Amino acid sequence: MFALSTKNRARLGVLAVAALAAGSAMAHPGHPGAHMDAAASFMSGFTHPFSGIDHLLAMLAVGLWAAQNKQRALWVLPLAFPLMMVVGALLAIGGLELPAVETGIAASVAVMGLLIAFAVRMPLWGSAAVVSLFALFHGYAHGSELPHGSSAAMYGAGFILATAILHATGLVVGLVAGRKMADRVVRVGGVGIAAVGAYLLAA
């Protein structure tokens, strides 16, 4: 179900950016004097995932968990997350309500940390579903903070690139730890991520 060809993955990426571009008109129509140029819009989106420990840890965790699961999960999970983030962002831009967004984001950190700590392996469709659900909350948060007068397409491209970088970092750390150190190092990291998630949920 998730075994997309390279061509199809490229098409999905193009459609995602195009959808965000269309969403910019819905987001903030007519704000004279508040226009943000493309570069500023891109940087605003790019820095957003790094601005909160919840986003940062969840995105690193996706890469770490993908590295633990190996095989097709290595690319399916890091692809599913940003694609569903776009869906979540479009929901926010379109003014649709998504309940318990902050709780969902905090839960994503806690749950992903536990999945890593216990080295949980699921069927590919199951792991992709978990990652996609959490991505929806993260994407909604990004979309709801779209700056007035900015380009939704460039803002979206920025946070997708930042997400890809964080996923790749998690992947590299997970793969290197699995080969040169010990899997328990990654699992201890998962415990730390889960602890932060638990704190965020309590707060």
GROMACS .gro file of C-alpha atoms in nm:
model
  203
    1MET     CA    1   0.000   0.000   0.000
    2PHE     CA    2   0.285   0.235   0.086
    3ALA     CA    3   0.535   0.107  -0.172
    4LEU     CA    4   0.530   0.417  -0.387
    5SER     CA    5   0.757   0.446  -0.685
    6THR     CA    6   1.009   0.731  -0.707
    7LYS     CA    7   0.793   0.897  -0.971
    8ASN     CA    8   0.481   0.876  -0.753
    9ARG     CA    9   0.666   1.014  -0.453
   10ALA     CA   10   0.781   1.309  -0.661
   11ARG     CA   11   0.424   1.367  -0.778
   12LEU     CA   12   0.296   1.361  -0.420
   13GLY     CA   13   0.555   1.621  -0.322
   14VAL     CA   14   0.453   1.848  -0.608
   15LEU     CA   15   0.086   1.809  -0.520
   16ALA     CA   16   0.158   1.891  -0.156
   17VAL     CA   17   0.337   2.215  -0.240
   18ALA     CA   18   0.066   2.306  -0.491
   19ALA     CA   19  -0.201   2.245  -0.229
   20LEU     CA   20  -0.023   2.472   0.013
   21ALA     CA   21   0.002   2.739  -0.255
   22ALA     CA   22  -0.372   2.718  -0.310
   23GLY     CA   23  -0.426   2.739   0.064
   24SER     CA   24  -0.246   3.071   0.094
   25ALA     CA   25  -0.541   3.252  -0.059
   26MET     CA   26  -0.776   3.102   0.201
   27ALA     CA   27  -0.545   3.165   0.492
   28HIS     CA   28  -0.512   3.541   0.507
   29PRO     CA   29  -0.689   3.721   0.224
   30GLY     CA   30  -0.622   4.090   0.194
   31HIS     CA   31  -0.376   4.214   0.453
   32PRO     CA   32  -0.237   4.533   0.297
   33GLY     CA   33   0.109   4.623   0.418
   34ALA     CA   34   0.163   4.282   0.576
   35HIS     CA   35   0.314   4.102   0.277
   36MET     CA   36   0.607   3.870   0.350
   37ASP     CA   37   0.841   3.787   0.064
   38ALA     CA   38   0.917   3.432  -0.045
   39ALA     CA   39   1.251   3.406   0.136
   40ALA     CA   40   1.106   3.530   0.465
   41SER     CA   41   0.809   3.295   0.428
   42PHE     CA   42   1.045   3.003   0.367
   43MET     CA   43   1.265   3.087   0.665
   44SER     CA   44   0.962   3.128   0.890
   45GLY     CA   45   0.849   2.777   0.797
   46PHE     CA   46   1.200   2.634   0.818
   47THR     CA   47   1.266   2.761   1.170
   48HIS     CA   48   0.927   2.658   1.308
   49PRO     CA   49   1.007   2.288   1.373
   50PHE     CA   50   1.323   2.396   1.558
   51SER     CA   51   1.136   2.644   1.776
   52GLY     CA   52   0.978   2.388   2.007
   53ILE     CA   53   1.127   2.084   2.179
   54ASP     CA   54   0.806   1.891   2.105
   55HIS     CA   55   0.833   1.927   1.726
   56LEU     CA   56   1.207   1.870   1.729
   57LEU     CA   57   1.200   1.551   1.936
   58ALA     CA   58   0.902   1.401   1.754
   59MET     CA   59   1.067   1.448   1.416
   60LEU     CA   60   1.399   1.308   1.535
   61ALA     CA   61   1.208   1.016   1.686
   62VAL     CA   62   1.048   0.929   1.352
   63GLY     CA   63   1.395   0.889   1.201
   64LEU     CA   64   1.520   0.686   1.498
   65TRP     CA   65   1.220   0.453   1.490
   66ALA     CA   66   1.248   0.412   1.113
   67ALA     CA   67   1.614   0.311   1.161
   68GLN     CA   68   1.509   0.053   1.421
   69ASN     CA   69   1.245  -0.095   1.190
   70LYS     CA   70   1.478  -0.096   0.888
   71GLN     CA   71   1.378  -0.222   0.541
   72ARG     CA   72   1.098  -0.018   0.379
   73ALA     CA   73   1.030   0.172   0.701
   74LEU     CA   74   1.355   0.360   0.636
   75TRP     CA   75   1.182   0.566   0.367
   76VAL     CA   76   0.809   0.507   0.425
   77LEU     CA   77   0.796   0.662   0.774
   78PRO     CA   78   1.002   0.974   0.688
   79LEU     CA   79   0.780   1.018   0.381
   80ALA     CA   80   0.445   0.959   0.555
   81PHE     CA   81   0.513   1.216   0.827
   82PRO     CA   82   0.567   1.527   0.609
   83LEU     CA   83   0.286   1.429   0.372
   84MET     CA   84   0.039   1.411   0.660
   85MET     CA   85   0.184   1.731   0.804
   86VAL     CA   86   0.075   1.903   0.484
   87VAL     CA   87  -0.277   1.765   0.533
   88GLY     CA   88  -0.282   1.896   0.889
   89ALA     CA   89  -0.153   2.236   0.779
   90LEU     CA   90  -0.423   2.260   0.513
   91LEU     CA   91  -0.690   2.181   0.773
   92ALA     CA   92  -0.565   2.471   0.984
   93ILE     CA   93  -0.535   2.707   0.689
   94GLY     CA   94  -0.887   2.615   0.581
   95GLY     CA   95  -1.020   2.702   0.925
   96LEU     CA   96  -1.125   2.347   1.016
   97GLU     CA   97  -1.108   2.243   1.380
   98LEU     CA   98  -0.884   1.961   1.500
   99PRO     CA   99  -0.942   1.883   1.869
  100ALA     CA  100  -0.670   1.836   2.131
  101VAL     CA  101  -0.383   1.947   1.907
  102GLU     CA  102  -0.139   2.026   2.188
  103THR     CA  103  -0.225   1.702   2.366
  104GLY     CA  104  -0.173   1.510   2.042
  105ILE     CA  105   0.168   1.672   1.991
  106ALA     CA  106   0.280   1.597   2.347
  107ALA     CA  107   0.148   1.241   2.315
  108SER     CA  108   0.345   1.197   1.995
  109VAL     CA  109   0.669   1.270   2.180
  110ALA     CA  110   0.583   1.033   2.466
  111VAL     CA  111   0.459   0.749   2.247
  112MET     CA  112   0.739   0.772   1.991
  113GLY     CA  113   0.991   0.771   2.275
  114LEU     CA  114   0.837   0.454   2.420
  115LEU     CA  115   0.828   0.286   2.079
  116ILE     CA  116   1.201   0.352   2.047
  117ALA     CA  117   1.281   0.260   2.409
  118PHE     CA  118   1.115  -0.081   2.371
  119ALA     CA  119   1.230  -0.124   2.009
  120VAL     CA  120   0.870  -0.191   1.905
  121ARG     CA  121   0.836  -0.333   1.555
  122MET     CA  122   0.500  -0.317   1.383
  123PRO     CA  123   0.369  -0.408   1.039
  124LEU     CA  124   0.461  -0.132   0.796
  125TRP     CA  125   0.100  -0.015   0.758
  126GLY     CA  126   0.066   0.008   1.137
  127SER     CA  127   0.383   0.208   1.192
  128ALA     CA  128   0.293   0.437   0.902
  129ALA     CA  129  -0.054   0.490   1.053
  130VAL     CA  130   0.093   0.585   1.393
  131VAL     CA  131   0.339   0.828   1.237
  132SER     CA  132   0.071   0.976   1.010
  133LEU     CA  133  -0.170   1.038   1.298
  134PHE     CA  134   0.090   1.227   1.497
  135ALA     CA  135   0.202   1.418   1.189
  136LEU     CA  136  -0.152   1.549   1.147
  137PHE     CA  137  -0.128   1.727   1.483
  138HIS     CA  138   0.216   1.870   1.411
  139GLY     CA  139   0.108   1.990   1.067
  140TYR     CA  140  -0.203   2.154   1.210
  141ALA     CA  141   0.012   2.344   1.460
  142HIS     CA  142   0.241   2.463   1.180
  143GLY     CA  143  -0.051   2.570   0.963
  144SER     CA  144  -0.227   2.755   1.244
  145GLU     CA  145   0.084   2.970   1.293
  146LEU     CA  146   0.117   3.071   0.929
  147PRO     CA  147   0.228   3.437   0.946
  148HIS     CA  148  -0.005   3.697   0.799
  149GLY     CA  149   0.079   3.791   0.443
  150SER     CA  150   0.322   3.504   0.393
  151SER     CA  151   0.333   3.257   0.108
  152ALA     CA  152   0.178   2.932   0.230
  153ALA     CA  153   0.370   2.740  -0.037
  154MET     CA  154   0.708   2.877   0.070
  155TYR     CA  155   0.624   2.848   0.439
  156GLY     CA  156   0.521   2.486   0.379
  157ALA     CA  157   0.836   2.414   0.179
  158GLY     CA  158   1.038   2.551   0.470
  159PHE     CA  159   0.885   2.333   0.738
  160ILE     CA  160   0.891   2.026   0.512
  161LEU     CA  161   1.265   2.074   0.451
  162ALA     CA  162   1.331   2.121   0.823
  163THR     CA  163   1.129   1.808   0.896
  164ALA     CA  164   1.326   1.611   0.637
  165ILE     CA  165   1.653   1.726   0.795
  166LEU     CA  166   1.538   1.617   1.142
  167HIS     CA  167   1.416   1.281   1.006
  168ALA     CA  168   1.749   1.229   0.831
  169THR     CA  169   1.939   1.315   1.149
  170GLY     CA  170   1.738   1.059   1.343
  171LEU     CA  171   1.795   0.800   1.071
  172VAL     CA  172   2.169   0.854   1.067
  173VAL     CA  173   2.198   0.841   1.446
  174GLY     CA  174   1.986   0.526   1.458
  175LEU     CA  175   2.177   0.348   1.185
  176VAL     CA  176   2.520   0.444   1.321
  177ALA     CA  177   2.422   0.342   1.674
  178GLY     CA  178   2.292   0.011   1.547
  179ARG     CA  179   2.616  -0.069   1.369
  180LYS     CA  180   2.897   0.080   1.575
  181MET     CA  181   2.768   0.109   1.931
  182ALA     CA  182   2.467  -0.070   2.067
  183ASP     CA  183   2.096  -0.058   2.009
  184ARG     CA  184   2.053   0.016   2.378
  185VAL     CA  185   2.202   0.364   2.319
  186VAL     CA  186   1.913   0.447   2.089
  187ARG     CA  187   1.668   0.290   2.333
  188VAL     CA  188   1.802   0.502   2.619
  189GLY     CA  189   1.748   0.802   2.395
  190GLY     CA  190   1.391   0.682   2.349
  191VAL     CA  191   1.344   0.680   2.727
  192GLY     CA  192   1.461   1.041   2.737
  193ILE     CA  193   1.223   1.141   2.460
  194ALA     CA  194   0.935   0.964   2.635
  195ALA     CA  195   1.019   1.144   2.959
  196VAL     CA  196   1.001   1.481   2.787
  197GLY     CA  197   0.669   1.379   2.629
  198ALA     CA  198   0.531   1.277   2.968
  199TYR     CA  199   0.636   1.614   3.110
  200LEU     CA  200   0.467   1.796   2.822
  201LEU     CA  201   0.148   1.595   2.877
  202ALA     CA  202   0.151   1.674   3.248
  203ALA     CA  203   0.212   2.042   3.178
   0.00000   0.00000   0.00000
